[in-house]
């Protein structure tokens, strides 16, 4: 365990590398970025009530995004537009291509063809670390935190990664104090201040997902990609994490893969449905949940509705 008063050394684990590759930008810098002039790309879809209607420019776009594996097409000519400030869900039956699409967006897979644009810039050929530095950060489906460190130390490591100080074992007390102050602010944002000095392995599962979101926020993303954030949770934890996602979405953009339709109907502005790697439908929850093609893909029938489906 990293002792309080010291920075973590370079911890050579698969997740520490993953954290490097999934970074973002500082909160104040991120807020400044959001205030810049809107991109001259069109908007799509309708936001849910309470969202600012001025946030209509496109932060992420894919054009005919395709991925083939030895003759099998996992993602086929997908065109997505993610609007700045929205919570956008990517849904579909098992095997629809959602995770492959996420892997393409974060460059853990290289597209066979097509383009990915972030803030109007073509990032199709960028490496994962470059994607992270530009402000796209992904949380993983499996809770990815250091189990034998405290909650505070986990968030502090995320801050160190962002600031480029993680390879310095000795730092002065003032620098450490500043990091701890920022870490506590992030813990407050995700309602974990009471767990700051708790060893992570002792946290309930839902709280670990909250910690993962905090470490993601420590990397200060402009666009957060959440991979099934409520998977494996009981109703109480689902409600807590759903409320947390809604809370941290203020002033941020979120793209999420999620199977729980109650979560999606409650917080998502727009939904894209994949089936067999292709874009099947798009729209608000009300539109998508009544789409006969979506019903057929999910339920094997065109006479049902997705309401509350999980």
PDB file of C-alpha atoms in Angstrom:
ATOM      1  CA  UNK A   1       0.000   0.000   0.000  1.00  0.00           C
ATOM      2  CA  UNK A   2       1.166   3.591  -0.686  1.00  0.00           C
ATOM      3  CA  UNK A   3       1.787   5.357   2.611  1.00  0.00           C
ATOM      4  CA  UNK A   4       0.091   8.684   3.272  1.00  0.00           C
ATOM      5  CA  UNK A   5       2.644  11.422   2.713  1.00  0.00           C
ATOM      6  CA  UNK A   6       4.215   9.852  -0.335  1.00  0.00           C
ATOM      7  CA  UNK A   7       3.365   9.701  -3.974  1.00  0.00           C
ATOM      8  CA  UNK A   8       2.933   6.299  -5.532  1.00  0.00           C
ATOM      9  CA  UNK A   9       5.941   5.121  -7.516  1.00  0.00           C
ATOM     10  CA  UNK A  10       5.538   3.829 -11.017  1.00  0.00           C
ATOM     11  CA  UNK A  11       3.261   0.868 -10.327  1.00  0.00           C
ATOM     12  CA  UNK A  12       3.757  -1.551 -13.192  1.00  0.00           C
ATOM     13  CA  UNK A  13       0.325  -3.142 -13.433  1.00  0.00           C
ATOM     14  CA  UNK A  14      -2.026  -3.545 -16.334  1.00  0.00           C
ATOM     15  CA  UNK A  15      -4.433  -1.071 -14.793  1.00  0.00           C
ATOM     16  CA  UNK A  16      -1.830   1.611 -14.199  1.00  0.00           C
ATOM     17  CA  UNK A  17      -1.079   1.487 -17.910  1.00  0.00           C
ATOM     18  CA  UNK A  18      -4.781   1.524 -18.628  1.00  0.00           C
ATOM     19  CA  UNK A  19      -5.191   4.639 -16.526  1.00  0.00           C
ATOM     20  CA  UNK A  20      -2.461   6.359 -18.546  1.00  0.00           C
ATOM     21  CA  UNK A  21      -4.242   5.471 -21.757  1.00  0.00           C
ATOM     22  CA  UNK A  22      -7.587   6.706 -20.563  1.00  0.00           C
ATOM     23  CA  UNK A  23      -6.810  10.222 -19.354  1.00  0.00           C
ATOM     24  CA  UNK A  24      -8.510  13.637 -19.763  1.00  0.00           C
ATOM     25  CA  UNK A  25      -8.065  17.388 -19.058  1.00  0.00           C
ATOM     26  CA  UNK A  26      -8.128  19.472 -15.783  1.00  0.00           C
ATOM     27  CA  UNK A  27     -11.604  20.564 -14.578  1.00  0.00           C
ATOM     28  CA  UNK A  28     -10.921  24.251 -15.018  1.00  0.00           C
ATOM     29  CA  UNK A  29      -9.359  23.556 -18.402  1.00  0.00           C
ATOM     30  CA  UNK A  30     -12.286  21.335 -19.339  1.00  0.00           C
ATOM     31  CA  UNK A  31     -14.749  24.052 -18.402  1.00  0.00           C
ATOM     32  CA  UNK A  32     -12.796  26.536 -20.477  1.00  0.00           C
ATOM     33  CA  UNK A  33     -12.854  24.152 -23.414  1.00  0.00           C
ATOM     34  CA  UNK A  34     -16.626  23.827 -23.129  1.00  0.00           C
ATOM     35  CA  UNK A  35     -17.060  27.573 -23.266  1.00  0.00           C
ATOM     36  CA  UNK A  36     -15.279  27.838 -26.607  1.00  0.00           C
ATOM     37  CA  UNK A  37     -17.259  28.519 -29.761  1.00  0.00           C
ATOM     38  CA  UNK A  38     -19.523  25.648 -30.797  1.00  0.00           C
ATOM     39  CA  UNK A  39     -18.374  23.480 -33.667  1.00  0.00           C
ATOM     40  CA  UNK A  40     -20.180  24.061 -36.937  1.00  0.00           C
ATOM     41  CA  UNK A  41     -21.722  20.615 -37.042  1.00  0.00           C
ATOM     42  CA  UNK A  42     -25.440  19.962 -36.947  1.00  0.00           C
ATOM     43  CA  UNK A  43     -27.279  18.593 -33.952  1.00  0.00           C
ATOM     44  CA  UNK A  44     -29.460  15.520 -33.811  1.00  0.00           C
ATOM     45  CA  UNK A  45     -32.162  14.285 -31.521  1.00  0.00           C
ATOM     46  CA  UNK A  46     -34.088  15.883 -28.692  1.00  0.00           C
ATOM     47  CA  UNK A  47     -32.819  16.309 -25.166  1.00  0.00           C
ATOM     48  CA  UNK A  48     -34.733  15.328 -22.049  1.00  0.00           C
ATOM     49  CA  UNK A  49     -36.309  18.031 -19.921  1.00  0.00           C
ATOM     50  CA  UNK A  50     -33.941  20.131 -17.873  1.00  0.00           C
ATOM     51  CA  UNK A  51     -30.997  19.917 -20.297  1.00  0.00           C
ATOM     52  CA  UNK A  52     -29.608  23.151 -21.679  1.00  0.00           C
ATOM     53  CA  UNK A  53     -30.823  23.501 -25.247  1.00  0.00           C
ATOM     54  CA  UNK A  54     -27.757  25.555 -26.195  1.00  0.00           C
ATOM     55  CA  UNK A  55     -25.493  22.472 -26.001  1.00  0.00           C
ATOM     56  CA  UNK A  56     -26.228  21.149 -29.474  1.00  0.00           C
ATOM     57  CA  UNK A  57     -22.828  20.866 -31.167  1.00  0.00           C
ATOM     58  CA  UNK A  58     -21.315  17.484 -31.913  1.00  0.00           C
ATOM     59  CA  UNK A  59     -18.362  16.452 -29.752  1.00  0.00           C
ATOM     60  CA  UNK A  60     -17.843  12.960 -31.229  1.00  0.00           C
ATOM     61  CA  UNK A  61     -18.754  11.686 -34.669  1.00  0.00           C
ATOM     62  CA  UNK A  62     -18.146   8.458 -36.550  1.00  0.00           C
ATOM     63  CA  UNK A  63     -18.433   8.158 -40.309  1.00  0.00           C
ATOM     64  CA  UNK A  64     -18.997   4.703 -41.771  1.00  0.00           C
ATOM     65  CA  UNK A  65     -16.996   3.188 -38.908  1.00  0.00           C
ATOM     66  CA  UNK A  66     -16.266  -0.453 -39.728  1.00  0.00           C
ATOM     67  CA  UNK A  67     -14.321  -3.266 -38.087  1.00  0.00           C
ATOM     68  CA  UNK A  68     -13.792  -6.672 -39.677  1.00  0.00           C
ATOM     69  CA  UNK A  69     -12.176  -9.760 -38.177  1.00  0.00           C
ATOM     70  CA  UNK A  70     -11.108 -12.319 -40.800  1.00  0.00           C
ATOM     71  CA  UNK A  71     -14.238 -11.919 -42.854  1.00  0.00           C
ATOM     72  CA  UNK A  72     -16.603 -11.286 -39.914  1.00  0.00           C
ATOM     73  CA  UNK A  73     -17.932  -7.724 -39.688  1.00  0.00           C
ATOM     74  CA  UNK A  74     -18.298  -6.747 -36.024  1.00  0.00           C
ATOM     75  CA  UNK A  75     -19.101  -3.074 -36.691  1.00  0.00           C
ATOM     76  CA  UNK A  76     -20.591  -2.131 -40.051  1.00  0.00           C
ATOM     77  CA  UNK A  77     -20.603   1.440 -41.422  1.00  0.00           C
ATOM     78  CA  UNK A  78     -21.792   3.004 -38.153  1.00  0.00           C
ATOM     79  CA  UNK A  79     -22.535   6.729 -38.195  1.00  0.00           C
ATOM     80  CA  UNK A  80     -22.860   8.248 -34.727  1.00  0.00           C
ATOM     81  CA  UNK A  81     -23.161  11.842 -33.587  1.00  0.00           C
ATOM     82  CA  UNK A  82     -22.749  12.514 -29.855  1.00  0.00           C
ATOM     83  CA  UNK A  83     -23.915  15.954 -28.803  1.00  0.00           C
ATOM     84  CA  UNK A  84     -21.913  17.961 -26.291  1.00  0.00           C
ATOM     85  CA  UNK A  85     -23.459  17.958 -22.819  1.00  0.00           C
ATOM     86  CA  UNK A  86     -25.700  14.945 -23.450  1.00  0.00           C
ATOM     87  CA  UNK A  87     -25.898  11.488 -21.931  1.00  0.00           C
ATOM     88  CA  UNK A  88     -25.992   9.186 -24.956  1.00  0.00           C
ATOM     89  CA  UNK A  89     -26.655   5.455 -24.616  1.00  0.00           C
ATOM     90  CA  UNK A  90     -25.386   2.750 -26.944  1.00  0.00           C
ATOM     91  CA  UNK A  91     -27.601  -0.307 -26.597  1.00  0.00           C
ATOM     92  CA  UNK A  92     -28.287  -3.571 -28.369  1.00  0.00           C
ATOM     93  CA  UNK A  93     -28.620  -7.318 -27.835  1.00  0.00           C
ATOM     94  CA  UNK A  94     -25.587  -9.373 -26.837  1.00  0.00           C
ATOM     95  CA  UNK A  95     -23.129  -9.531 -29.718  1.00  0.00           C
ATOM     96  CA  UNK A  96     -24.475  -6.353 -31.319  1.00  0.00           C
ATOM     97  CA  UNK A  97     -21.029  -4.728 -31.464  1.00  0.00           C
ATOM     98  CA  UNK A  98     -21.267  -2.288 -28.559  1.00  0.00           C
ATOM     99  CA  UNK A  99     -17.978  -3.206 -26.876  1.00  0.00           C
ATOM    100  CA  UNK A 100     -16.194  -3.379 -30.227  1.00  0.00           C
ATOM    101  CA  UNK A 101     -17.489   0.103 -30.971  1.00  0.00           C
ATOM    102  CA  UNK A 102     -16.148   1.351 -27.619  1.00  0.00           C
ATOM    103  CA  UNK A 103     -12.797  -0.294 -28.369  1.00  0.00           C
ATOM    104  CA  UNK A 104     -12.670   1.499 -31.717  1.00  0.00           C
ATOM    105  CA  UNK A 105     -13.490   4.878 -30.172  1.00  0.00           C
ATOM    106  CA  UNK A 106     -10.700   4.525 -27.598  1.00  0.00           C
ATOM    107  CA  UNK A 107      -8.343   2.950 -30.160  1.00  0.00           C
ATOM    108  CA  UNK A 108      -7.887  -0.369 -28.421  1.00  0.00           C
ATOM    109  CA  UNK A 109      -8.893  -1.624 -31.857  1.00  0.00           C
ATOM    110  CA  UNK A 110      -7.936  -0.095 -35.202  1.00  0.00           C
ATOM    111  CA  UNK A 111     -10.847   0.469 -37.614  1.00  0.00           C
ATOM    112  CA  UNK A 112     -10.865  -1.426 -40.883  1.00  0.00           C
ATOM    113  CA  UNK A 113     -12.364   1.654 -42.509  1.00  0.00           C
ATOM    114  CA  UNK A 114     -14.240   4.825 -41.639  1.00  0.00           C
ATOM    115  CA  UNK A 115     -13.450   7.898 -39.560  1.00  0.00           C
ATOM    116  CA  UNK A 116     -13.654   9.040 -35.938  1.00  0.00           C
ATOM    117  CA  UNK A 117     -13.819  12.779 -35.274  1.00  0.00           C
ATOM    118  CA  UNK A 118     -13.470  14.413 -31.852  1.00  0.00           C
ATOM    119  CA  UNK A 119     -14.216  18.134 -31.640  1.00  0.00           C
ATOM    120  CA  UNK A 120     -14.050  18.186 -35.423  1.00  0.00           C
ATOM    121  CA  UNK A 121     -10.560  16.671 -35.572  1.00  0.00           C
ATOM    122  CA  UNK A 122      -9.894  13.325 -37.254  1.00  0.00           C
ATOM    123  CA  UNK A 123      -8.487  11.012 -34.561  1.00  0.00           C
ATOM    124  CA  UNK A 124      -8.901   7.772 -36.502  1.00  0.00           C
ATOM    125  CA  UNK A 125      -5.190   6.988 -36.573  1.00  0.00           C
ATOM    126  CA  UNK A 126      -4.304   8.292 -33.095  1.00  0.00           C
ATOM    127  CA  UNK A 127      -2.918   5.938 -30.439  1.00  0.00           C
ATOM    128  CA  UNK A 128      -4.852   5.246 -27.200  1.00  0.00           C
ATOM    129  CA  UNK A 129      -2.608   7.573 -25.165  1.00  0.00           C
ATOM    130  CA  UNK A 130      -3.207  10.388 -27.665  1.00  0.00           C
ATOM    131  CA  UNK A 131      -6.952   9.803 -27.458  1.00  0.00           C
ATOM    132  CA  UNK A 132      -6.753  10.032 -23.668  1.00  0.00           C
ATOM    133  CA  UNK A 133      -4.751  13.253 -23.712  1.00  0.00           C
ATOM    134  CA  UNK A 134      -7.353  14.847 -25.950  1.00  0.00           C
ATOM    135  CA  UNK A 135     -10.038  14.215 -23.336  1.00  0.00           C
ATOM    136  CA  UNK A 136     -11.712  10.871 -24.104  1.00  0.00           C
ATOM    137  CA  UNK A 137     -11.620   8.549 -21.108  1.00  0.00           C
ATOM    138  CA  UNK A 138     -13.232   5.160 -20.648  1.00  0.00           C
ATOM    139  CA  UNK A 139     -14.219   3.364 -17.481  1.00  0.00           C
ATOM    140  CA  UNK A 140     -14.130  -0.384 -17.792  1.00  0.00           C
ATOM    141  CA  UNK A 141     -16.910  -2.905 -17.299  1.00  0.00           C
ATOM    142  CA  UNK A 142     -15.035  -4.543 -14.410  1.00  0.00           C
ATOM    143  CA  UNK A 143     -14.422  -2.219 -11.467  1.00  0.00           C
ATOM    144  CA  UNK A 144     -10.821  -1.162 -12.020  1.00  0.00           C
ATOM    145  CA  UNK A 145      -9.275   0.236  -8.845  1.00  0.00           C
ATOM    146  CA  UNK A 146      -6.323  -0.703  -6.645  1.00  0.00           C
ATOM    147  CA  UNK A 147      -7.980  -2.892  -3.969  1.00  0.00           C
ATOM    148  CA  UNK A 148      -5.358  -2.560  -1.226  1.00  0.00           C
ATOM    149  CA  UNK A 149      -5.028   1.209  -1.368  1.00  0.00           C
ATOM    150  CA  UNK A 150      -7.346   3.610   0.365  1.00  0.00           C
ATOM    151  CA  UNK A 151     -10.132   5.322  -1.532  1.00  0.00           C
ATOM    152  CA  UNK A 152      -8.252   8.631  -1.288  1.00  0.00           C
ATOM    153  CA  UNK A 153      -5.022   7.089  -2.592  1.00  0.00           C
ATOM    154  CA  UNK A 154      -6.807   5.658  -5.620  1.00  0.00           C
ATOM    155  CA  UNK A 155      -8.109   9.082  -6.606  1.00  0.00           C
ATOM    156  CA  UNK A 156      -4.742  10.677  -5.893  1.00  0.00           C
ATOM    157  CA  UNK A 157      -3.035   8.287  -8.305  1.00  0.00           C
ATOM    158  CA  UNK A 158      -5.480   9.393 -10.998  1.00  0.00           C
ATOM    159  CA  UNK A 159      -4.539  12.999 -10.293  1.00  0.00           C
ATOM    160  CA  UNK A 160      -0.836  12.154 -10.381  1.00  0.00           C
ATOM    161  CA  UNK A 161      -1.248  10.470 -13.745  1.00  0.00           C
ATOM    162  CA  UNK A 162      -2.979  13.524 -15.126  1.00  0.00           C
ATOM    163  CA  UNK A 163      -0.360  15.929 -13.766  1.00  0.00           C
ATOM    164  CA  UNK A 164       2.555  13.762 -14.876  1.00  0.00           C
ATOM    165  CA  UNK A 165       3.953  13.370 -11.341  1.00  0.00           C
ATOM    166  CA  UNK A 166       3.309   9.659 -10.864  1.00  0.00           C
ATOM    167  CA  UNK A 167       6.911   8.729 -11.551  1.00  0.00           C
ATOM    168  CA  UNK A 168       8.221  10.921  -8.735  1.00  0.00           C
ATOM    169  CA  UNK A 169       8.324   9.037  -5.450  1.00  0.00           C
ATOM    170  CA  UNK A 170       9.376  12.013  -3.330  1.00  0.00           C
ATOM    171  CA  UNK A 171       7.358  15.208  -3.487  1.00  0.00           C
ATOM    172  CA  UNK A 172       7.119  18.068  -1.009  1.00  0.00           C
ATOM    173  CA  UNK A 173       4.291  18.187   1.485  1.00  0.00           C
ATOM    174  CA  UNK A 174       2.630  21.196  -0.122  1.00  0.00           C
ATOM    175  CA  UNK A 175       2.264  19.391  -3.452  1.00  0.00           C
ATOM    176  CA  UNK A 176       0.812  16.384  -1.674  1.00  0.00           C
ATOM    177  CA  UNK A 177      -1.599  18.574   0.275  1.00  0.00           C
ATOM    178  CA  UNK A 178      -2.876  20.163  -2.926  1.00  0.00           C
ATOM    179  CA  UNK A 179      -3.488  16.755  -4.476  1.00  0.00           C
ATOM    180  CA  UNK A 180      -5.286  15.529  -1.375  1.00  0.00           C
ATOM    181  CA  UNK A 181      -7.514  18.599  -1.392  1.00  0.00           C
ATOM    182  CA  UNK A 182      -8.473  17.997  -5.011  1.00  0.00           C
ATOM    183  CA  UNK A 183      -8.991  14.279  -4.330  1.00  0.00           C
ATOM    184  CA  UNK A 184     -11.364  15.106  -1.476  1.00  0.00           C
ATOM    185  CA  UNK A 185     -13.325  17.427  -3.764  1.00  0.00           C
ATOM    186  CA  UNK A 186     -13.771  14.572  -6.223  1.00  0.00           C
ATOM    187  CA  UNK A 187     -14.798  12.192  -3.449  1.00  0.00           C
ATOM    188  CA  UNK A 188     -17.395  14.720  -2.346  1.00  0.00           C
ATOM    189  CA  UNK A 189     -18.711  14.875  -5.912  1.00  0.00           C
ATOM    190  CA  UNK A 190     -19.325  11.112  -5.900  1.00  0.00           C
ATOM    191  CA  UNK A 191     -20.535  10.995  -2.260  1.00  0.00           C
ATOM    192  CA  UNK A 192     -17.503   9.090  -0.933  1.00  0.00           C
ATOM    193  CA  UNK A 193     -15.997  11.566   1.539  1.00  0.00           C
ATOM    194  CA  UNK A 194     -16.946   9.306   4.435  1.00  0.00           C
ATOM    195  CA  UNK A 195     -14.938   6.479   2.846  1.00  0.00           C
ATOM    196  CA  UNK A 196     -11.752   8.452   2.087  1.00  0.00           C
ATOM    197  CA  UNK A 197      -9.512   6.375   4.355  1.00  0.00           C
ATOM    198  CA  UNK A 198     -11.308   3.067   3.807  1.00  0.00           C
ATOM    199  CA  UNK A 199      -9.299   0.343   2.109  1.00  0.00           C
ATOM    200  CA  UNK A 200     -10.867  -0.089  -1.310  1.00  0.00           C
ATOM    201  CA  UNK A 201     -11.284  -3.852  -0.992  1.00  0.00           C
ATOM    202  CA  UNK A 202     -13.697  -3.202   1.902  1.00  0.00           C
ATOM    203  CA  UNK A 203     -16.038  -0.997  -0.148  1.00  0.00           C
ATOM    204  CA  UNK A 204     -19.429  -2.364  -1.250  1.00  0.00           C
ATOM    205  CA  UNK A 205     -19.541  -3.084  -4.986  1.00  0.00           C
ATOM    206  CA  UNK A 206     -21.694  -0.076  -5.828  1.00  0.00           C
ATOM    207  CA  UNK A 207     -19.325   2.217  -3.949  1.00  0.00           C
ATOM    208  CA  UNK A 208     -16.405   0.776  -5.911  1.00  0.00           C
ATOM    209  CA  UNK A 209     -18.126   1.845  -9.105  1.00  0.00           C
ATOM    210  CA  UNK A 210     -18.516   5.319  -7.599  1.00  0.00           C
ATOM    211  CA  UNK A 211     -14.782   5.280  -6.852  1.00  0.00           C
ATOM    212  CA  UNK A 212     -14.066   4.244 -10.421  1.00  0.00           C
ATOM    213  CA  UNK A 213     -16.078   7.242 -11.613  1.00  0.00           C
ATOM    214  CA  UNK A 214     -14.068   9.463  -9.244  1.00  0.00           C
ATOM    215  CA  UNK A 215     -10.764   8.178 -10.651  1.00  0.00           C
ATOM    216  CA  UNK A 216     -12.161   8.797 -14.128  1.00  0.00           C
ATOM    217  CA  UNK A 217     -13.043  12.359 -13.145  1.00  0.00           C
ATOM    218  CA  UNK A 218      -9.529  12.768 -11.744  1.00  0.00           C
ATOM    219  CA  UNK A 219      -8.303  12.400 -15.310  1.00  0.00           C
ATOM    220  CA  UNK A 220     -10.645  15.315 -16.131  1.00  0.00           C
ATOM    221  CA  UNK A 221     -12.383  13.975 -19.252  1.00  0.00           C
ATOM    222  CA  UNK A 222     -14.246  16.018 -21.801  1.00  0.00           C
ATOM    223  CA  UNK A 223     -16.041  12.865 -22.927  1.00  0.00           C
ATOM    224  CA  UNK A 224     -16.644   9.950 -20.533  1.00  0.00           C
ATOM    225  CA  UNK A 225     -17.288   6.458 -21.888  1.00  0.00           C
ATOM    226  CA  UNK A 226     -19.004   4.267 -19.297  1.00  0.00           C
ATOM    227  CA  UNK A 227     -19.113   0.525 -19.974  1.00  0.00           C
ATOM    228  CA  UNK A 228     -22.151  -1.047 -18.248  1.00  0.00           C
ATOM    229  CA  UNK A 229     -21.825   1.024 -15.050  1.00  0.00           C
ATOM    230  CA  UNK A 230     -24.681  -0.760 -13.238  1.00  0.00           C
ATOM    231  CA  UNK A 231     -23.852  -4.330 -14.222  1.00  0.00           C
ATOM    232  CA  UNK A 232     -24.261  -6.864 -11.411  1.00  0.00           C
ATOM    233  CA  UNK A 233     -25.839  -4.411  -8.959  1.00  0.00           C
ATOM    234  CA  UNK A 234     -28.875  -4.706  -6.735  1.00  0.00           C
ATOM    235  CA  UNK A 235     -31.680  -2.164  -7.013  1.00  0.00           C
ATOM    236  CA  UNK A 236     -30.312   0.101  -4.274  1.00  0.00           C
ATOM    237  CA  UNK A 237     -26.869   0.335  -5.876  1.00  0.00           C
ATOM    238  CA  UNK A 238     -28.401   0.800  -9.335  1.00  0.00           C
ATOM    239  CA  UNK A 239     -30.414   3.766  -8.075  1.00  0.00           C
ATOM    240  CA  UNK A 240     -27.354   5.256  -6.363  1.00  0.00           C
ATOM    241  CA  UNK A 241     -25.060   4.914  -9.393  1.00  0.00           C
ATOM    242  CA  UNK A 242     -27.769   6.176 -11.754  1.00  0.00           C
ATOM    243  CA  UNK A 243     -28.190   9.296  -9.626  1.00  0.00           C
ATOM    244  CA  UNK A 244     -24.407   9.686  -9.539  1.00  0.00           C
ATOM    245  CA  UNK A 245     -24.097   9.513 -13.334  1.00  0.00           C
ATOM    246  CA  UNK A 246     -26.825  12.124 -13.629  1.00  0.00           C
ATOM    247  CA  UNK A 247     -25.021  14.309 -11.101  1.00  0.00           C
ATOM    248  CA  UNK A 248     -21.563  14.154 -12.704  1.00  0.00           C
ATOM    249  CA  UNK A 249     -23.031  14.686 -16.188  1.00  0.00           C
ATOM    250  CA  UNK A 250     -23.568  18.373 -15.415  1.00  0.00           C
ATOM    251  CA  UNK A 251     -21.257  20.197 -17.810  1.00  0.00           C
ATOM    252  CA  UNK A 252     -19.897  16.927 -19.210  1.00  0.00           C
ATOM    253  CA  UNK A 253     -20.666  14.554 -22.076  1.00  0.00           C
ATOM    254  CA  UNK A 254     -21.250  10.850 -21.412  1.00  0.00           C
ATOM    255  CA  UNK A 255     -21.495   7.934 -23.827  1.00  0.00           C
ATOM    256  CA  UNK A 256     -22.536   4.751 -22.081  1.00  0.00           C
ATOM    257  CA  UNK A 257     -23.220   1.105 -22.845  1.00  0.00           C
ATOM    258  CA  UNK A 258     -26.019  -0.087 -20.577  1.00  0.00           C
ATOM    259  CA  UNK A 259     -28.538  -2.947 -20.568  1.00  0.00           C
ATOM    260  CA  UNK A 260     -30.853  -1.667 -17.840  1.00  0.00           C
ATOM    261  CA  UNK A 261     -33.677   0.133 -19.642  1.00  0.00           C
ATOM    262  CA  UNK A 262     -34.885   1.764 -16.441  1.00  0.00           C
ATOM    263  CA  UNK A 263     -31.508   3.479 -16.142  1.00  0.00           C
ATOM    264  CA  UNK A 264     -31.543   4.509 -19.794  1.00  0.00           C
ATOM    265  CA  UNK A 265     -35.096   5.850 -19.698  1.00  0.00           C
ATOM    266  CA  UNK A 266     -34.305   7.873 -16.580  1.00  0.00           C
ATOM    267  CA  UNK A 267     -31.150   9.728 -17.588  1.00  0.00           C
ATOM    268  CA  UNK A 268     -30.340   9.421 -21.307  1.00  0.00           C
ATOM    269  CA  UNK A 269     -31.005  12.188 -23.817  1.00  0.00           C
ATOM    270  CA  UNK A 270     -30.502  10.030 -26.878  1.00  0.00           C
ATOM    271  CA  UNK A 271     -30.130   6.343 -27.681  1.00  0.00           C
ATOM    272  CA  UNK A 272     -28.405   4.525 -30.539  1.00  0.00           C
ATOM    273  CA  UNK A 273     -29.355   0.882 -31.072  1.00  0.00           C
ATOM    274  CA  UNK A 274     -26.920  -1.576 -32.639  1.00  0.00           C
ATOM    275  CA  UNK A 275     -27.818  -4.954 -34.104  1.00  0.00           C
ATOM    276  CA  UNK A 276     -25.283  -7.288 -35.705  1.00  0.00           C
ATOM    277  CA  UNK A 277     -22.795  -4.447 -35.855  1.00  0.00           C
ATOM    278  CA  UNK A 278     -25.049  -2.012 -37.710  1.00  0.00           C
ATOM    279  CA  UNK A 279     -26.988   1.014 -36.494  1.00  0.00           C
ATOM    280  CA  UNK A 280     -30.611  -0.117 -36.253  1.00  0.00           C
ATOM    281  CA  UNK A 281     -32.345   2.927 -34.770  1.00  0.00           C
ATOM    282  CA  UNK A 282     -31.718   6.254 -33.026  1.00  0.00           C
ATOM    283  CA  UNK A 283     -33.794   8.683 -31.040  1.00  0.00           C
ATOM    284  CA  UNK A 284     -35.170   9.456 -27.612  1.00  0.00           C
ATOM    285  CA  UNK A 285     -36.153   6.622 -25.282  1.00  0.00           C
ATOM    286  CA  UNK A 286     -39.805   7.137 -26.164  1.00  0.00           C
ATOM    287  CA  UNK A 287     -39.050   6.805 -29.876  1.00  0.00           C
ATOM    288  CA  UNK A 288     -36.692   3.859 -29.607  1.00  0.00           C
ATOM    289  CA  UNK A 289     -38.815   1.907 -27.123  1.00  0.00           C
ATOM    290  CA  UNK A 290     -41.714   1.869 -29.584  1.00  0.00           C
ATOM    291  CA  UNK A 291     -39.683   1.083 -32.690  1.00  0.00           C
ATOM    292  CA  UNK A 292     -40.869  -2.267 -34.144  1.00  0.00           C
ATOM    293  CA  UNK A 293     -37.366  -3.165 -35.372  1.00  0.00           C
ATOM    294  CA  UNK A 294     -35.949  -2.608 -31.898  1.00  0.00           C
ATOM    295  CA  UNK A 295     -38.725  -4.707 -30.370  1.00  0.00           C
ATOM    296  CA  UNK A 296     -37.956  -7.504 -32.775  1.00  0.00           C
ATOM    297  CA  UNK A 297     -34.226  -7.338 -31.996  1.00  0.00           C
ATOM    298  CA  UNK A 298     -34.737  -7.391 -28.224  1.00  0.00           C
ATOM    299  CA  UNK A 299     -37.943  -9.333 -27.670  1.00  0.00           C
ATOM    300  CA  UNK A 300     -38.421 -11.365 -30.836  1.00  0.00           C
ATOM    301  CA  UNK A 301     -41.766  -9.607 -31.246  1.00  0.00           C
ATOM    302  CA  UNK A 302     -43.051  -6.299 -32.573  1.00  0.00           C
ATOM    303  CA  UNK A 303     -45.995  -6.164 -30.150  1.00  0.00           C
ATOM    304  CA  UNK A 304     -44.102  -5.456 -26.899  1.00  0.00           C
ATOM    305  CA  UNK A 305     -42.397  -2.407 -25.441  1.00  0.00           C
ATOM    306  CA  UNK A 306     -38.979  -2.136 -23.843  1.00  0.00           C
ATOM    307  CA  UNK A 307     -40.357  -0.477 -20.737  1.00  0.00           C
ATOM    308  CA  UNK A 308     -38.329  -1.574 -17.747  1.00  0.00           C
ATOM    309  CA  UNK A 309     -36.579  -4.329 -19.687  1.00  0.00           C
ATOM    310  CA  UNK A 310     -33.214  -5.397 -18.320  1.00  0.00           C
TER     311      UNK A 310
END
